[in-house]
PDB file of C-alpha atoms and ligand atoms in Angstrom:
ATOM      1  CA  MET A   1     -48.661  56.736-109.454  1.00  0.00           C
ATOM      2  CA  PRO A   2     -51.520  56.164-111.624  1.00  0.00           C
ATOM      3  CA  LEU A   3     -50.341  54.124-114.933  1.00  0.00           C
ATOM      4  CA  PHE A   4     -53.579  55.499-116.446  1.00  0.00           C
ATOM      5  CA  ALA A   5     -56.233  57.434-115.366  1.00  0.00           C
ATOM      6  CA  LYS A   6     -60.015  56.202-115.171  1.00  0.00           C
ATOM      7  CA  LYS A   7     -62.576  57.229-118.261  1.00  0.00           C
ATOM      8  CA  ASP A   8     -63.920  60.035-116.285  1.00  0.00           C
ATOM      9  CA  GLU A   9     -61.233  60.962-113.969  1.00  0.00           C
ATOM     10  CA  THR A  10     -59.104  64.694-114.789  1.00  0.00           C
ATOM     11  CA  LYS A  11     -56.619  64.369-116.144  1.00  0.00           C
ATOM     12  CA  VAL A  12     -53.398  65.061-114.812  1.00  0.00           C
ATOM     13  CA  ASP A  13     -49.611  65.146-115.721  1.00  0.00           C
ATOM     14  CA  TYR A  14     -48.345  63.319-113.107  1.00  0.00           C
ATOM     15  CA  SER A  15     -44.633  64.286-114.522  1.00  0.00           C
ATOM     16  CA  ARG A  16     -45.479  67.600-113.960  1.00  0.00           C
ATOM     17  CA  LEU A  17     -46.732  67.714-110.169  1.00  0.00           C
ATOM     18  CA  PRO A  18     -45.940  70.244-107.823  1.00  0.00           C
ATOM     19  CA  GLN A  19     -43.714  69.706-105.560  1.00  0.00           C
ATOM     20  CA  HIS A  20     -45.398  71.628-102.216  1.00  0.00           C
ATOM     21  CA  ILE A  21     -49.217  72.049-102.348  1.00  0.00           C
ATOM     22  CA  ALA A  22     -50.285  73.963 -98.859  1.00  0.00           C
ATOM     23  CA  ILE A  23     -54.208  73.257 -98.584  1.00  0.00           C
ATOM     24  CA  ILE A  24     -56.955  75.582 -95.880  1.00  0.00           C
ATOM     25  CA  MET A  25     -58.663  73.222 -94.886  1.00  0.00           C
ATOM     26  CA  ASP A  26     -62.176  75.298 -94.665  1.00  0.00           C
ATOM     27  CA  GLY A  27     -65.609  74.774 -95.022  1.00  0.00           C
ATOM     28  CA  ASN A  28     -66.147  71.925 -92.151  1.00  0.00           C
ATOM     29  CA  GLY A  29     -68.774  73.878 -90.209  1.00  0.00           C
ATOM     30  CA  ARG A  30     -70.862  74.576 -92.984  1.00  0.00           C
ATOM     31  CA  TRP A  31     -70.658  71.283 -94.083  1.00  0.00           C
ATOM     32  CA  ALA A  32     -72.169  69.951 -91.027  1.00  0.00           C
ATOM     33  CA  LYS A  33     -74.692  72.599 -90.902  1.00  0.00           C
ATOM     34  CA  GLY A  34     -76.004  71.626 -94.098  1.00  0.00           C
ATOM     35  CA  ARG A  35     -76.578  68.434 -92.513  1.00  0.00           C
ATOM     36  CA  GLY A  36     -78.423  69.194 -89.988  1.00  0.00           C
ATOM     37  CA  LEU A  37     -75.481  68.087 -87.690  1.00  0.00           C
ATOM     38  CA  PRO A  38     -73.063  69.949 -84.874  1.00  0.00           C
ATOM     39  CA  ARG A  39     -70.207  71.431 -85.959  1.00  0.00           C
ATOM     40  CA  THR A  40     -68.161  69.095 -84.505  1.00  0.00           C
ATOM     41  CA  ALA A  41     -69.061  66.200 -86.983  1.00  0.00           C
ATOM     42  CA  GLY A  42     -68.499  68.170 -89.369  1.00  0.00           C
ATOM     43  CA  HIS A  43     -64.318  68.818 -88.036  1.00  0.00           C
ATOM     44  CA  ALA A  44     -64.319  64.678 -87.699  1.00  0.00           C
ATOM     45  CA  ALA A  45     -65.359  64.542 -91.477  1.00  0.00           C
ATOM     46  CA  GLY A  46     -62.712  67.174 -91.762  1.00  0.00           C
ATOM     47  CA  ALA A  47     -60.169  64.600 -90.484  1.00  0.00           C
ATOM     48  CA  GLU A  48     -61.229  61.513 -92.494  1.00  0.00           C
ATOM     49  CA  THR A  49     -60.414  64.333 -95.526  1.00  0.00           C
ATOM     50  CA  PHE A  50     -57.211  64.968 -94.546  1.00  0.00           C
ATOM     51  CA  ARG A  51     -56.534  61.442 -94.143  1.00  0.00           C
ATOM     52  CA  THR A  52     -57.381  60.298 -97.640  1.00  0.00           C
ATOM     53  CA  ILE A  53     -55.914  63.485 -99.323  1.00  0.00           C
ATOM     54  CA  ALA A  54     -52.494  63.255 -97.473  1.00  0.00           C
ATOM     55  CA  THR A  55     -52.243  59.367 -98.107  1.00  0.00           C
ATOM     56  CA  TYR A  56     -53.531  60.297-101.745  1.00  0.00           C
ATOM     57  CA  CYS A  57     -50.290  63.258-102.050  1.00  0.00           C
ATOM     58  CA  ARG A  58     -48.069  60.464-100.828  1.00  0.00           C
ATOM     59  CA  GLU A  59     -48.684  57.774-103.415  1.00  0.00           C
ATOM     60  CA  ILE A  60     -48.867  60.114-106.032  1.00  0.00           C
ATOM     61  CA  GLY A  61     -45.788  61.206-105.009  1.00  0.00           C
ATOM     62  CA  ILE A  62     -45.816  65.415-103.796  1.00  0.00           C
ATOM     63  CA  LYS A  63     -42.444  65.718-101.449  1.00  0.00           C
ATOM     64  CA  TYR A  64     -44.318  68.785 -99.340  1.00  0.00           C
ATOM     65  CA  LEU A  65     -48.203  68.732 -97.807  1.00  0.00           C
ATOM     66  CA  THR A  66     -48.791  72.020 -95.009  1.00  0.00           C
ATOM     67  CA  VAL A  67     -51.956  71.454 -94.724  1.00  0.00           C
ATOM     68  CA  TYR A  68     -53.896  74.473 -91.313  1.00  0.00           C
ATOM     69  CA  ALA A  69     -55.075  72.960 -88.958  1.00  0.00           C
ATOM     70  CA  PHE A  70     -56.003  75.682 -86.421  1.00  0.00           C
ATOM     71  CA  SER A  71     -55.048  79.291 -86.370  1.00  0.00           C
ATOM     72  CA  THR A  72     -53.678  81.872 -84.103  1.00  0.00           C
ATOM     73  CA  GLU A  73     -57.606  83.195 -84.827  1.00  0.00           C
ATOM     74  CA  ASN A  74     -58.730  80.384 -84.061  1.00  0.00           C
ATOM     75  CA  TRP A  75     -58.697  80.742 -79.849  1.00  0.00           C
ATOM     76  CA  LYS A  76     -61.818  83.057 -80.788  1.00  0.00           C
ATOM     77  CA  ARG A  77     -64.373  80.204 -81.373  1.00  0.00           C
ATOM     78  CA  PRO A  78     -66.513  78.958 -78.631  1.00  0.00           C
ATOM     79  CA  MET A  79     -64.132  76.459 -75.956  1.00  0.00           C
ATOM     80  CA  ALA A  80     -66.066  73.973 -76.346  1.00  0.00           C
ATOM     81  CA  GLU A  81     -65.195  74.272 -80.512  1.00  0.00           C
ATOM     82  CA  VAL A  82     -62.035  74.815 -79.629  1.00  0.00           C
ATOM     83  CA  SER A  83     -61.890  71.494 -77.157  1.00  0.00           C
ATOM     84  CA  ALA A  84     -63.023  69.610 -80.156  1.00  0.00           C
ATOM     85  CA  ILE A  85     -61.282  70.170 -82.256  1.00  0.00           C
ATOM     86  CA  MET A  86     -57.247  69.292 -79.953  1.00  0.00           C
ATOM     87  CA  GLY A  87     -59.791  66.056 -79.268  1.00  0.00           C
ATOM     88  CA  LEU A  88     -60.041  65.356 -82.670  1.00  0.00           C
ATOM     89  CA  LEU A  89     -55.774  65.917 -82.925  1.00  0.00           C
ATOM     90  CA  LYS A  90     -54.873  64.442 -80.082  1.00  0.00           C
ATOM     91  CA  LYS A  91     -57.302  60.957 -82.168  1.00  0.00           C
ATOM     92  CA  TYR A  92     -55.532  61.435 -85.110  1.00  0.00           C
ATOM     93  CA  LEU A  93     -51.924  62.046 -83.622  1.00  0.00           C
ATOM     94  CA  MET A  94     -51.972  58.811 -81.666  1.00  0.00           C
ATOM     95  CA  GLU A  95     -53.533  56.973 -84.786  1.00  0.00           C
ATOM     96  CA  ALA A  96     -50.585  58.502 -86.745  1.00  0.00           C
ATOM     97  CA  ILE A  97     -47.852  57.286 -84.246  1.00  0.00           C
ATOM     98  CA  ARG A  98     -49.476  53.965 -84.714  1.00  0.00           C
ATOM     99  CA  ASP A  99     -49.804  53.408 -88.491  1.00  0.00           C
ATOM    100  CA  MET A 100     -46.220  55.233 -88.452  1.00  0.00           C
ATOM    101  CA  GLU A 101     -44.631  52.295 -89.925  1.00  0.00           C
ATOM    102  CA  LYS A 102     -46.745  51.586 -92.512  1.00  0.00           C
ATOM    103  CA  GLU A 103     -47.248  55.023 -93.435  1.00  0.00           C
ATOM    104  CA  LYS A 104     -43.636  56.721 -93.323  1.00  0.00           C
ATOM    105  CA  VAL A 105     -44.657  60.124 -93.417  1.00  0.00           C
ATOM    106  CA  ARG A 106     -42.400  63.060 -91.702  1.00  0.00           C
ATOM    107  CA  PHE A 107     -44.878  65.261 -89.988  1.00  0.00           C
ATOM    108  CA  VAL A 108     -43.563  68.623 -89.287  1.00  0.00           C
ATOM    109  CA  PHE A 109     -45.591  71.281 -86.827  1.00  0.00           C
ATOM    110  CA  PHE A 110     -45.423  75.028 -87.715  1.00  0.00           C
ATOM    111  CA  GLY A 111     -46.677  76.902 -84.933  1.00  0.00           C
ATOM    112  CA  ASP A 112     -46.073  78.355 -81.667  1.00  0.00           C
ATOM    113  CA  LEU A 113     -47.456  74.833 -79.559  1.00  0.00           C
ATOM    114  CA  THR A 114     -46.504  76.234 -75.950  1.00  0.00           C
ATOM    115  CA  PRO A 115     -50.673  77.146 -75.183  1.00  0.00           C
ATOM    116  CA  LEU A 116     -51.703  73.813 -76.362  1.00  0.00           C
ATOM    117  CA  PRO A 117     -53.250  71.316 -73.734  1.00  0.00           C
ATOM    118  CA  ALA A 118     -49.903  69.445 -72.233  1.00  0.00           C
ATOM    119  CA  GLU A 119     -51.496  66.188 -73.776  1.00  0.00           C
ATOM    120  CA  LEU A 120     -52.041  67.158 -77.428  1.00  0.00           C
ATOM    121  CA  ARG A 121     -48.361  68.956 -76.962  1.00  0.00           C
ATOM    122  CA  GLU A 122     -46.613  66.174 -76.136  1.00  0.00           C
ATOM    123  CA  LEU A 123     -48.315  63.893 -78.849  1.00  0.00           C
ATOM    124  CA  ALA A 124     -47.149  66.441 -81.512  1.00  0.00           C
ATOM    125  CA  GLU A 125     -43.470  66.356 -80.282  1.00  0.00           C
ATOM    126  CA  GLU A 126     -43.415  62.476 -80.617  1.00  0.00           C
ATOM    127  CA  THR A 127     -45.056  62.328 -83.961  1.00  0.00           C
ATOM    128  CA  GLN A 128     -42.627  64.667 -85.055  1.00  0.00           C
ATOM    129  CA  ALA A 129     -39.662  63.203 -83.585  1.00  0.00           C
ATOM    130  CA  ARG A 130     -40.149  59.761 -84.830  1.00  0.00           C
ATOM    131  CA  SER A 131     -41.764  60.385 -87.770  1.00  0.00           C
ATOM    132  CA  ALA A 132     -38.174  62.621 -88.556  1.00  0.00           C
ATOM    133  CA  VAL A 133     -36.204  59.176 -90.256  1.00  0.00           C
ATOM    134  CA  TYR A 134     -39.021  58.966 -92.812  1.00  0.00           C
ATOM    135  CA  GLU A 135     -38.248  60.569 -96.334  1.00  0.00           C
ATOM    136  CA  GLY A 136     -40.796  59.606 -98.863  1.00  0.00           C
ATOM    137  CA  CYS A 137     -43.577  63.099 -97.934  1.00  0.00           C
ATOM    138  CA  GLN A 138     -43.782  65.528 -95.599  1.00  0.00           C
ATOM    139  CA  VAL A 139     -46.631  66.898 -94.286  1.00  0.00           C
ATOM    140  CA  ASN A 140     -46.308  70.516 -92.335  1.00  0.00           C
ATOM    141  CA  ILE A 141     -49.119  70.370 -90.033  1.00  0.00           C
ATOM    142  CA  CYS A 142     -49.884  73.888 -89.140  1.00  0.00           C
ATOM    143  CA  LEU A 143     -51.069  74.618 -85.643  1.00  0.00           C
ATOM    144  CA  ASN A 144     -51.689  77.565 -83.392  1.00  0.00           C
ATOM    145  CA  TYR A 145     -50.005  78.967 -86.818  1.00  0.00           C
ATOM    146  CA  GLY A 146     -50.701  82.669 -88.145  1.00  0.00           C
ATOM    147  CA  GLY A 147     -48.253  84.320 -90.831  1.00  0.00           C
ATOM    148  CA  ARG A 148     -48.439  87.454 -89.744  1.00  0.00           C
ATOM    149  CA  ASP A 149     -46.924  86.025 -86.294  1.00  0.00           C
ATOM    150  CA  GLU A 150     -44.608  83.672 -87.410  1.00  0.00           C
ATOM    151  CA  ILE A 151     -43.372  86.867 -89.493  1.00  0.00           C
ATOM    152  CA  LEU A 152     -43.244  88.809 -85.950  1.00  0.00           C
ATOM    153  CA  ARG A 153     -40.914  86.039 -84.609  1.00  0.00           C
ATOM    154  CA  ALA A 154     -38.359  85.775 -87.291  1.00  0.00           C
ATOM    155  CA  ALA A 155     -38.161  89.661 -87.076  1.00  0.00           C
ATOM    156  CA  ARG A 156     -37.679  89.474 -83.534  1.00  0.00           C
ATOM    157  CA  ALA A 157     -34.743  86.807 -83.851  1.00  0.00           C
ATOM    158  CA  LEU A 158     -33.009  88.617 -86.197  1.00  0.00           C
ATOM    159  CA  ALA A 159     -33.082  91.989 -84.563  1.00  0.00           C
ATOM    160  CA  ALA A 160     -31.878  90.343 -81.413  1.00  0.00           C
ATOM    161  CA  GLU A 161     -28.929  89.041 -83.102  1.00  0.00           C
ATOM    162  CA  CYS A 162     -28.314  92.744 -84.755  1.00  0.00           C
ATOM    163  CA  ALA A 163     -28.909  93.624 -80.905  1.00  0.00           C
ATOM    164  CA  GLU A 164     -26.049  91.144 -79.681  1.00  0.00           C
ATOM    165  CA  GLY A 165     -23.346  92.954 -82.603  1.00  0.00           C
ATOM    166  CA  LYS A 166     -24.145  89.081 -84.532  1.00  0.00           C
ATOM    167  CA  ARG A 167     -25.328  90.830 -87.678  1.00  0.00           C
ATOM    168  CA  SER A 168     -25.743  94.046 -89.192  1.00  0.00           C
ATOM    169  CA  PRO A 169     -29.047  94.823 -90.495  1.00  0.00           C
ATOM    170  CA  GLU A 170     -27.224  96.007 -94.045  1.00  0.00           C
ATOM    171  CA  GLU A 171     -26.520  92.606 -94.432  1.00  0.00           C
ATOM    172  CA  LEU A 172     -29.780  90.573 -93.584  1.00  0.00           C
ATOM    173  CA  THR A 173     -30.880  89.087 -96.787  1.00  0.00           C
ATOM    174  CA  GLU A 174     -34.532  87.272 -97.450  1.00  0.00           C
ATOM    175  CA  GLU A 175     -32.898  83.992 -97.171  1.00  0.00           C
ATOM    176  CA  ASP A 176     -32.401  85.409 -93.577  1.00  0.00           C
ATOM    177  CA  VAL A 177     -36.009  86.063 -92.951  1.00  0.00           C
ATOM    178  CA  SER A 178     -36.999  82.308 -94.901  1.00  0.00           C
ATOM    179  CA  ASN A 179     -34.726  80.824 -91.947  1.00  0.00           C
ATOM    180  CA  CYS A 180     -36.103  82.128 -89.286  1.00  0.00           C
ATOM    181  CA  LEU A 181     -39.323  80.694 -90.199  1.00  0.00           C
ATOM    182  CA  TRP A 182     -41.119  77.564 -89.240  1.00  0.00           C
ATOM    183  CA  SER A 183     -40.757  76.136 -92.538  1.00  0.00           C
ATOM    184  CA  ALA A 184     -36.770  76.742 -92.903  1.00  0.00           C
ATOM    185  CA  GLY A 185     -35.236  74.673 -95.248  1.00  0.00           C
ATOM    186  CA  ILE A 186     -38.430  73.563 -97.203  1.00  0.00           C
ATOM    187  CA  PRO A 187     -39.510  75.089-100.791  1.00  0.00           C
ATOM    188  CA  ASP A 188     -42.182  77.688-100.946  1.00  0.00           C
ATOM    189  CA  PRO A 189     -45.889  76.180-101.817  1.00  0.00           C
ATOM    190  CA  ASP A 190     -46.117  76.264-105.332  1.00  0.00           C
ATOM    191  CA  LEU A 191     -50.252  75.567-104.877  1.00  0.00           C
ATOM    192  CA  VAL A 192     -52.627  76.915-102.016  1.00  0.00           C
ATOM    193  CA  ILE A 193     -56.063  75.119-102.265  1.00  0.00           C
ATOM    194  CA  ARG A 194     -58.797  76.693-100.417  1.00  0.00           C
ATOM    195  CA  PRO A 195     -61.678  74.780-100.004  1.00  0.00           C
ATOM    196  CA  SER A 196     -65.071  76.327 -99.085  1.00  0.00           C
ATOM    197  CA  GLY A 197     -65.785  79.255-101.025  1.00  0.00           C
ATOM    198  CA  GLU A 198     -63.583  81.933 -99.469  1.00  0.00           C
ATOM    199  CA  GLU A 199     -61.753  83.368-101.397  1.00  0.00           C
ATOM    200  CA  ARG A 200     -58.939  84.997 -98.929  1.00  0.00           C
ATOM    201  CA  ILE A 201     -55.783  83.862 -96.999  1.00  0.00           C
ATOM    202  CA  SER A 202     -56.969  83.832 -93.443  1.00  0.00           C
ATOM    203  CA  ASN A 203     -53.027  84.908 -91.886  1.00  0.00           C
ATOM    204  CA  PHE A 204     -52.231  81.518 -93.626  1.00  0.00           C
ATOM    205  CA  LEU A 205     -48.152  81.355 -94.773  1.00  0.00           C
ATOM    206  CA  LEU A 206     -48.098  85.179 -95.696  1.00  0.00           C
ATOM    207  CA  TRP A 207     -44.481  84.787 -96.506  1.00  0.00           C
ATOM    208  CA  GLN A 208     -43.813  81.890 -98.545  1.00  0.00           C
ATOM    209  CA  SER A 209     -46.967  82.153-101.221  1.00  0.00           C
ATOM    210  CA  ALA A 210     -45.564  85.457-102.459  1.00  0.00           C
ATOM    211  CA  TYR A 211     -44.902  82.920-105.842  1.00  0.00           C
ATOM    212  CA  ALA A 212     -47.774  80.775-105.652  1.00  0.00           C
ATOM    213  CA  GLU A 213     -51.068  79.474-107.456  1.00  0.00           C
ATOM    214  CA  TYR A 214     -54.093  79.951-105.696  1.00  0.00           C
ATOM    215  CA  TYR A 215     -56.913  77.434-107.010  1.00  0.00           C
ATOM    216  CA  PHE A 216     -60.638  78.181-104.602  1.00  0.00           C
ATOM    217  CA  THR A 217     -63.777  76.028-104.789  1.00  0.00           C
ATOM    218  CA  ASP A 218     -66.822  75.981-103.526  1.00  0.00           C
ATOM    219  CA  VAL A 219     -66.630  72.371-102.260  1.00  0.00           C
ATOM    220  CA  CYS A 220     -66.346  72.140 -98.525  1.00  0.00           C
ATOM    221  CA  TRP A 221     -63.569  69.914 -96.706  1.00  0.00           C
ATOM    222  CA  PRO A 222     -65.357  67.069 -95.704  1.00  0.00           C
ATOM    223  CA  ASP A 223     -66.322  66.449 -99.442  1.00  0.00           C
ATOM    224  CA  PHE A 224     -63.047  67.140-101.019  1.00  0.00           C
ATOM    225  CA  ASP A 225     -61.877  64.035-102.311  1.00  0.00           C
ATOM    226  CA  LYS A 226     -59.225  62.476-104.570  1.00  0.00           C
ATOM    227  CA  GLU A 227     -61.031  64.496-107.844  1.00  0.00           C
ATOM    228  CA  GLU A 228     -61.047  67.775-106.027  1.00  0.00           C
ATOM    229  CA  LEU A 229     -57.057  67.300-105.435  1.00  0.00           C
ATOM    230  CA  ARG A 230     -57.098  66.158-109.436  1.00  0.00           C
ATOM    231  CA  LYS A 231     -58.957  69.361-110.524  1.00  0.00           C
ATOM    232  CA  ALA A 232     -56.603  71.640-108.394  1.00  0.00           C
ATOM    233  CA  LEU A 233     -53.251  69.722-109.999  1.00  0.00           C
ATOM    234  CA  ALA A 234     -55.045  70.178-113.176  1.00  0.00           C
ATOM    235  CA  ALA A 235     -55.770  73.705-113.123  1.00  0.00           C
ATOM    236  CA  TYR A 236     -52.550  74.000-111.854  1.00  0.00           C
ATOM    237  CA  GLN A 237     -50.766  72.704-114.632  1.00  0.00           C
ATOM    238  CA  SER A 238     -52.756  75.609-116.804  1.00  0.00           C
ATOM    239  CA  ARG A 239     -50.997  78.139-115.500  1.00  0.00           C
ATOM    240  CA  SER A 240     -48.546  79.635-116.774  1.00  0.00           C
ATOM    241  CA  ARG A 241     -45.490  80.467-114.019  1.00  0.00           C
ATOM    242  CA  ARG A 242     -43.564  83.326-114.645  1.00  0.00           C
ATOM    243  CA  PHE A 243     -42.135  85.241-111.408  1.00  0.00           C
ATOM    244  CA  GLY A 244     -42.076  88.376-112.368  1.00  0.00           C
ATOM    245  CA  GLY A 245     -40.418  87.149-116.130  1.00  0.00           C
ATOM    246  CA  VAL A 246     -42.018  87.048-119.525  1.00  0.00           C
TER     247      VAL A 246
HETATM  248  C1  IPE B 301     -62.140  74.885 -90.678  1.00  0.00           C
HETATM  249  O1  IPE B 301     -63.409  74.390 -91.212  1.00  0.00           O
HETATM  250  C2  IPE B 301     -61.554  74.086 -89.669  1.00  0.00           C
HETATM  251  C3  IPE B 301     -60.930  75.503 -88.905  1.00  0.00           C
HETATM  252  C4  IPE B 301     -60.582  76.671 -88.617  1.00  0.00           C
HETATM  253  C5  IPE B 301     -60.189  74.542 -87.095  1.00  0.00           C
HETATM  254  P1  IPE B 301     -64.599  75.722 -90.453  1.00  0.00           P
HETATM  255  O2  IPE B 301     -64.728  75.211 -89.155  1.00  0.00           O
HETATM  256  O3  IPE B 301     -63.952  77.283 -90.043  1.00  0.00           O
HETATM  257  O4  IPE B 301     -65.781  75.586 -90.750  1.00  0.00           O
HETATM  258  P2  IPE B 301     -66.943  77.074 -91.396  1.00  0.00           P
HETATM  259  O5  IPE B 301     -65.902  78.002 -92.347  1.00  0.00           O
HETATM  260  O6  IPE B 301     -67.388  77.557 -90.294  1.00  0.00           O
HETATM  261  O7  IPE B 301     -67.571  76.290 -92.487  1.00  0.00           O
HETATM  262  C1  IPE B 302     -58.970  79.389 -91.806  1.00  0.00           C
HETATM  263  O1  IPE B 302     -59.756  79.215 -92.076  1.00  0.00           O
HETATM  264  C2  IPE B 302     -58.004  78.296 -90.538  1.00  0.00           C
HETATM  265  C3  IPE B 302     -57.727  76.734 -90.443  1.00  0.00           C
HETATM  266  C4  IPE B 302     -58.925  76.282 -91.637  1.00  0.00           C
HETATM  267  C5  IPE B 302     -57.471  76.162 -90.096  1.00  0.00           C
HETATM  268  P1  IPE B 302     -61.038  79.721 -90.473  1.00  0.00           P
HETATM  269  O2  IPE B 302     -62.186  79.457 -91.077  1.00  0.00           O
HETATM  270  O3  IPE B 302     -60.713  79.864 -89.762  1.00  0.00           O
HETATM  271  O4  IPE B 302     -60.989  80.969 -91.611  1.00  0.00           O
HETATM  272  P2  IPE B 302     -62.076  82.772 -91.195  1.00  0.00           P
HETATM  273  O5  IPE B 302     -62.154  83.022 -90.425  1.00  0.00           O
HETATM  274  O6  IPE B 302     -63.196  81.912 -92.332  1.00  0.00           O
HETATM  275  O7  IPE B 302     -61.011  83.899 -92.298  1.00  0.00           O
HETATM  276 MG1   MG B 303     -63.519  78.763 -91.699  1.00  0.00          MG
END
């Protein structure tokens, strides 16, 4: 944790940090286009930003970081771009496994990994299994993730239990639904950040974000640095969270 802020740094109260930050890592393509580069170069730069921000979150003591890496809708993109993203994810996970001892980050994947290339799926499973022993910071990577898909799966699971006579519909609670999501057991995000100037949810953590604070910025994800995160944290700390109360 930084003991003092440098003069030009946005001031953050490090004793009042959100427990859980979620980020829609958007704007890689536009960042690349603006530099006359192929979209894939934007995804590569975005992966580096993820590394920087995840490390910084761990350093300042954020307990949970959830990032949107690939949505259930992103399969609509040209095959070459999808393959390039999958290749970058593979590279990132191999490096994460290599550096695991040093970084001590626990990785959890949200989303159905079955349609992914086998090699990537196995790397994700290995990363999740091997990092499960770490307790400092948990990074949830949303991969082939969709909020509606997640809620539908929960509905199916609960409907099946009802059909089998294990539960009755009347007794089902919000907690039961939460426990059927990929995020079961993890507190809801306090702060959801979306860079790139878009101000929409794009099917991200629909159930979990019921009371999240949103922060939008025009900066594209590859340009999102520690100072941008401090700005988001300062904005979060300036808000009054009422949860429906007064
Ligand atoms: C986010 O950047 C990365 C993924 C969705 C995988 P984009 O690729 O959506 O970048 P823009 O929105 O086209 O700039
Ligand atoms: C959301 O970004 C998904 C990820 C960042 C992985 P998109 O770029 O896919 O979202 P839309 O298309 O602008 O809604
Ligand atoms: Mg986008």
